[in-house]
Every structure is written in C-alpha cells, then in structure tokens.
C-alpha cells in the first residue's frame, strides 16, 4: 500500500493507483462540479415526458464536467511546470480497480465542502455531474518502463472495452 498524506491520510490499496504514483514526488487532489441546476432541469424534462431533451441536456452536462476537469488539469499542469514538475494524466476513483469507496477521503483532501460537493452512502458524488481525481507530479522525466501509464491513452489502457465513453 501507499499513503497520500493529508488531514485524513488516504491509504491506497489499488495496485494500478500505486503503480501510477510510483514515480510521483507530489500528488494534486482535485474535486469539481458543475452544480445541481442541470440535474434539476433534466429531472423536470423527464417528469414532463420530454425524454429527448432530458437525455440531451444530461449528455451536455457530462461533457461540460469533463471539459471543466480538463481545464483544471491544464491549470495544474502549468503550475506544476513552474515548480519543475511534470503533471501526469488524472486518475479518478472508479478507473480500473480503484474502488469508489475512497470518494469521502478525496473529498476531504480536496476541501470539496467548499463547493457543496458530497458523496452518498454508496460513494456516488452529489451533484452527479462532478469529478474527483488525483494527479501525480513527477520530476521532469520519468522511467519509460511505466510511461504507458502516463500517456493520454486512458481508454486504450482501460479494461472496460464496452464502455460507452471509450475513445479508441
């Protein structure tokens, strides 16, 4: 196991996460949400029988939170570079074998209460259009034996080949 230190240490049990962080000198923790308004509107559409509108708005919300996450990652990448670090792609609970039960600890580490982001008892994020992730920060180079983990090829490395969001 490995540990991300914070007010409440996050003990990592996932071999993939430990491997992902194997060369990290620091770890950035992020939590973001587009808020609850979109969910309410989607629910209203479905309640009114406007299923296509609800489905399209829900998909737009998913795309919006992904774009927001990419922008946060880009910001972290620039900040890391200014401090002499290389920013790795984000890794979120639910990727591969990393269980979502770590959500409450990640939310605490990221001070997610400040943006009203919480997790249910089953560790699903609320509002639903939200993302938590860790980003490993390494020296300006990393060992090529683990470099496949660091390329922007998340989908090709994922075991969920029937995923609707798959990009390859």
Short mmCIF file of C-alpha atoms in Angstrom, two decimals:
data_model
loop_
_atom_site.label_atom_id
_atom_site.label_comp_id
_atom_site.label_asym_id
_atom_site.label_seq_id
_atom_site.Cartn_x
_atom_site.Cartn_y
_atom_site.Cartn_z
CA UNK A 1 0.00 0.00 0.00
CA UNK A 2 0.90 3.68 -0.26
CA UNK A 3 -0.44 6.76 1.50
CA UNK A 4 -1.42 10.25 0.39
CA UNK A 5 -0.90 12.41 3.44
CA UNK A 6 -3.49 14.98 4.46
CA UNK A 7 -5.65 15.83 7.43
CA UNK A 8 -7.02 12.32 6.99
CA UNK A 9 -4.42 10.10 5.25
CA UNK A 10 -5.65 8.28 2.15
CA UNK A 11 -4.25 4.75 2.16
CA UNK A 12 -4.04 3.39 -1.37
CA UNK A 13 -4.65 -0.32 -1.86
CA UNK A 14 -5.09 -0.41 -5.64
CA UNK A 15 -2.05 -1.81 -7.45
CA UNK A 16 -2.84 0.36 -10.51
CA UNK A 17 -3.01 3.56 -8.45
CA UNK A 18 0.19 2.67 -6.60
CA UNK A 19 1.87 1.95 -9.95
CA UNK A 20 0.52 5.21 -11.39
CA UNK A 21 2.02 7.13 -8.46
CA UNK A 22 5.23 5.10 -8.30
CA UNK A 23 7.36 7.99 -9.53
CA UNK A 24 5.27 10.85 -8.18
CA UNK A 25 7.05 13.25 -5.86
CA UNK A 26 3.81 15.05 -5.06
CA UNK A 27 0.11 14.47 -5.65
CA UNK A 28 -2.51 17.05 -6.57
CA UNK A 29 -6.06 16.23 -5.49
CA UNK A 30 -8.98 17.78 -7.33
CA UNK A 31 -12.74 17.92 -6.93
CA UNK A 32 -15.09 19.83 -9.18
CA UNK A 33 -18.76 20.08 -10.03
CA UNK A 34 -20.97 21.97 -12.42
CA UNK A 35 -23.56 22.17 -9.63
CA UNK A 36 -27.11 20.86 -9.15
CA UNK A 37 -29.13 23.12 -11.51
CA UNK A 38 -28.61 20.96 -14.58
CA UNK A 39 -29.75 17.82 -12.71
CA UNK A 40 -32.93 19.59 -11.63
CA UNK A 41 -33.69 20.66 -15.21
CA UNK A 42 -33.01 17.14 -16.52
CA UNK A 43 -35.34 15.73 -13.87
CA UNK A 44 -38.01 18.27 -14.85
CA UNK A 45 -37.71 17.27 -18.51
CA UNK A 46 -38.14 13.60 -17.65
CA UNK A 47 -41.08 14.34 -15.33
CA UNK A 48 -42.74 16.27 -18.16
CA UNK A 49 -42.19 13.40 -20.61
CA UNK A 50 -39.60 15.36 -22.59
CA UNK A 51 -37.17 12.45 -22.64
CA UNK A 52 -35.08 13.54 -25.61
CA UNK A 53 -34.49 16.98 -24.11
CA UNK A 54 -33.62 15.41 -20.77
CA UNK A 55 -31.21 12.96 -22.33
CA UNK A 56 -29.51 15.62 -24.44
CA UNK A 57 -29.15 18.02 -21.51
CA UNK A 58 -27.77 15.23 -19.33
CA UNK A 59 -25.19 14.39 -22.01
CA UNK A 60 -24.27 18.07 -22.29
CA UNK A 61 -23.73 18.13 -18.52
CA UNK A 62 -21.42 15.14 -18.73
CA UNK A 63 -19.43 16.83 -21.49
CA UNK A 64 -19.31 20.08 -19.50
CA UNK A 65 -17.88 18.49 -16.38
CA UNK A 66 -15.26 16.66 -18.46
CA UNK A 67 -14.23 19.93 -20.15
CA UNK A 68 -14.04 21.60 -16.73
CA UNK A 69 -11.87 18.74 -15.44
CA UNK A 70 -9.58 19.05 -18.45
CA UNK A 71 -9.22 22.78 -17.75
CA UNK A 72 -8.36 22.14 -14.10
CA UNK A 73 -5.79 19.55 -15.21
CA UNK A 74 -4.27 22.06 -17.63
CA UNK A 75 -4.04 24.63 -14.83
CA UNK A 76 -2.36 22.08 -12.55
CA UNK A 77 0.00 21.11 -15.39
CA UNK A 78 1.10 24.75 -15.81
CA UNK A 79 1.51 25.29 -12.07
CA UNK A 80 3.48 22.05 -11.76
CA UNK A 81 5.76 23.02 -14.66
CA UNK A 82 6.54 26.35 -12.99
CA UNK A 83 7.73 24.37 -9.97
CA UNK A 84 9.77 21.93 -12.06
CA UNK A 85 7.31 19.03 -12.10
CA UNK A 86 5.68 17.02 -14.85
CA UNK A 87 1.93 16.59 -14.41
CA UNK A 88 0.55 13.13 -15.17
CA UNK A 89 -2.97 12.49 -16.52
CA UNK A 90 -5.71 12.47 -13.89
CA UNK A 91 -6.74 9.23 -12.25
CA UNK A 92 -10.18 9.02 -10.64
CA UNK A 93 -11.94 6.60 -8.30
CA UNK A 94 -13.76 4.11 -10.48
CA UNK A 95 -10.93 3.93 -13.04
CA UNK A 96 -9.76 0.36 -13.36
CA UNK A 97 -9.69 -1.31 -9.98
CA UNK A 98 -9.70 1.86 -7.85
CA UNK A 99 -12.82 1.49 -5.74
CA UNK A 100 -15.12 4.48 -5.35
CA UNK A 101 -15.21 3.96 -1.58
CA UNK A 102 -12.26 6.38 -1.41
CA UNK A 103 -14.51 9.24 -2.52
CA UNK A 104 -15.16 10.62 1.01
CA UNK A 105 -11.43 10.85 1.73
CA UNK A 106 -10.68 12.50 -1.60
CA UNK A 107 -13.50 14.96 -0.98
CA UNK A 108 -11.98 15.80 2.39
CA UNK A 109 -8.47 16.20 0.97
CA UNK A 110 -9.81 18.50 -1.76
CA UNK A 111 -11.95 20.56 0.65
CA UNK A 112 -14.95 19.74 -1.53
CA UNK A 113 -17.36 21.00 1.13
CA UNK A 114 -16.41 24.49 -0.09
CA UNK A 115 -18.21 23.79 -3.38
CA UNK A 116 -21.04 21.75 -1.80
CA UNK A 117 -19.74 18.51 -3.30
CA UNK A 118 -20.55 15.42 -1.23
CA UNK A 119 -20.83 11.65 -1.58
CA UNK A 120 -23.80 9.43 -0.87
CA UNK A 121 -23.57 6.44 1.48
CA UNK A 122 -22.76 4.37 -1.62
CA UNK A 123 -19.96 6.85 -2.50
CA UNK A 124 -21.61 8.35 -5.57
CA UNK A 125 -20.89 12.06 -5.98
CA UNK A 126 -23.56 14.71 -5.46
CA UNK A 127 -24.20 16.72 -7.54
CA UNK A 128 -23.87 13.89 -10.05
CA UNK A 129 -22.05 15.96 -12.67
CA UNK A 130 -18.88 16.08 -10.59
CA UNK A 131 -15.38 14.63 -10.75
CA UNK A 132 -12.71 13.84 -8.21
CA UNK A 133 -9.20 12.82 -9.19
CA UNK A 134 -5.57 12.67 -8.23
CA UNK A 135 -2.75 13.90 -10.42
CA UNK A 136 0.76 12.63 -9.86
CA UNK A 137 3.55 15.19 -10.13
CA UNK A 138 6.92 13.75 -11.12
CA UNK A 139 10.35 15.11 -11.90
CA UNK A 140 10.66 16.44 -15.45
CA UNK A 141 11.23 12.92 -16.72
CA UNK A 142 10.01 9.52 -15.69
CA UNK A 143 11.04 5.92 -16.12
CA UNK A 144 9.96 4.67 -19.54
CA UNK A 145 9.12 1.25 -18.07
CA UNK A 146 5.96 2.77 -16.61
CA UNK A 147 5.45 5.51 -19.21
CA UNK A 148 2.44 3.78 -20.78
CA UNK A 149 0.51 4.76 -17.64
CA UNK A 150 1.28 8.42 -18.27
CA UNK A 151 0.27 8.81 -21.88
CA UNK A 152 -3.07 10.33 -22.79
CA UNK A 153 -4.33 6.90 -23.83
CA UNK A 154 -6.53 6.22 -20.84
CA UNK A 155 -9.14 4.38 -22.90
CA UNK A 156 -6.64 2.03 -24.55
CA UNK A 157 -5.29 1.08 -21.12
CA UNK A 158 -8.73 0.52 -19.57
CA UNK A 159 -10.14 -2.98 -19.23
CA UNK A 160 -13.74 -1.81 -19.81
CA UNK A 161 -13.81 -2.36 -23.57
CA UNK A 162 -17.59 -1.94 -23.88
CA UNK A 163 -17.64 1.49 -22.17
CA UNK A 164 -19.88 4.00 -23.97
CA UNK A 165 -17.33 6.76 -23.35
CA UNK A 166 -14.45 4.80 -24.86
CA UNK A 167 -12.39 6.97 -27.23
CA UNK A 168 -10.40 4.44 -29.26
#
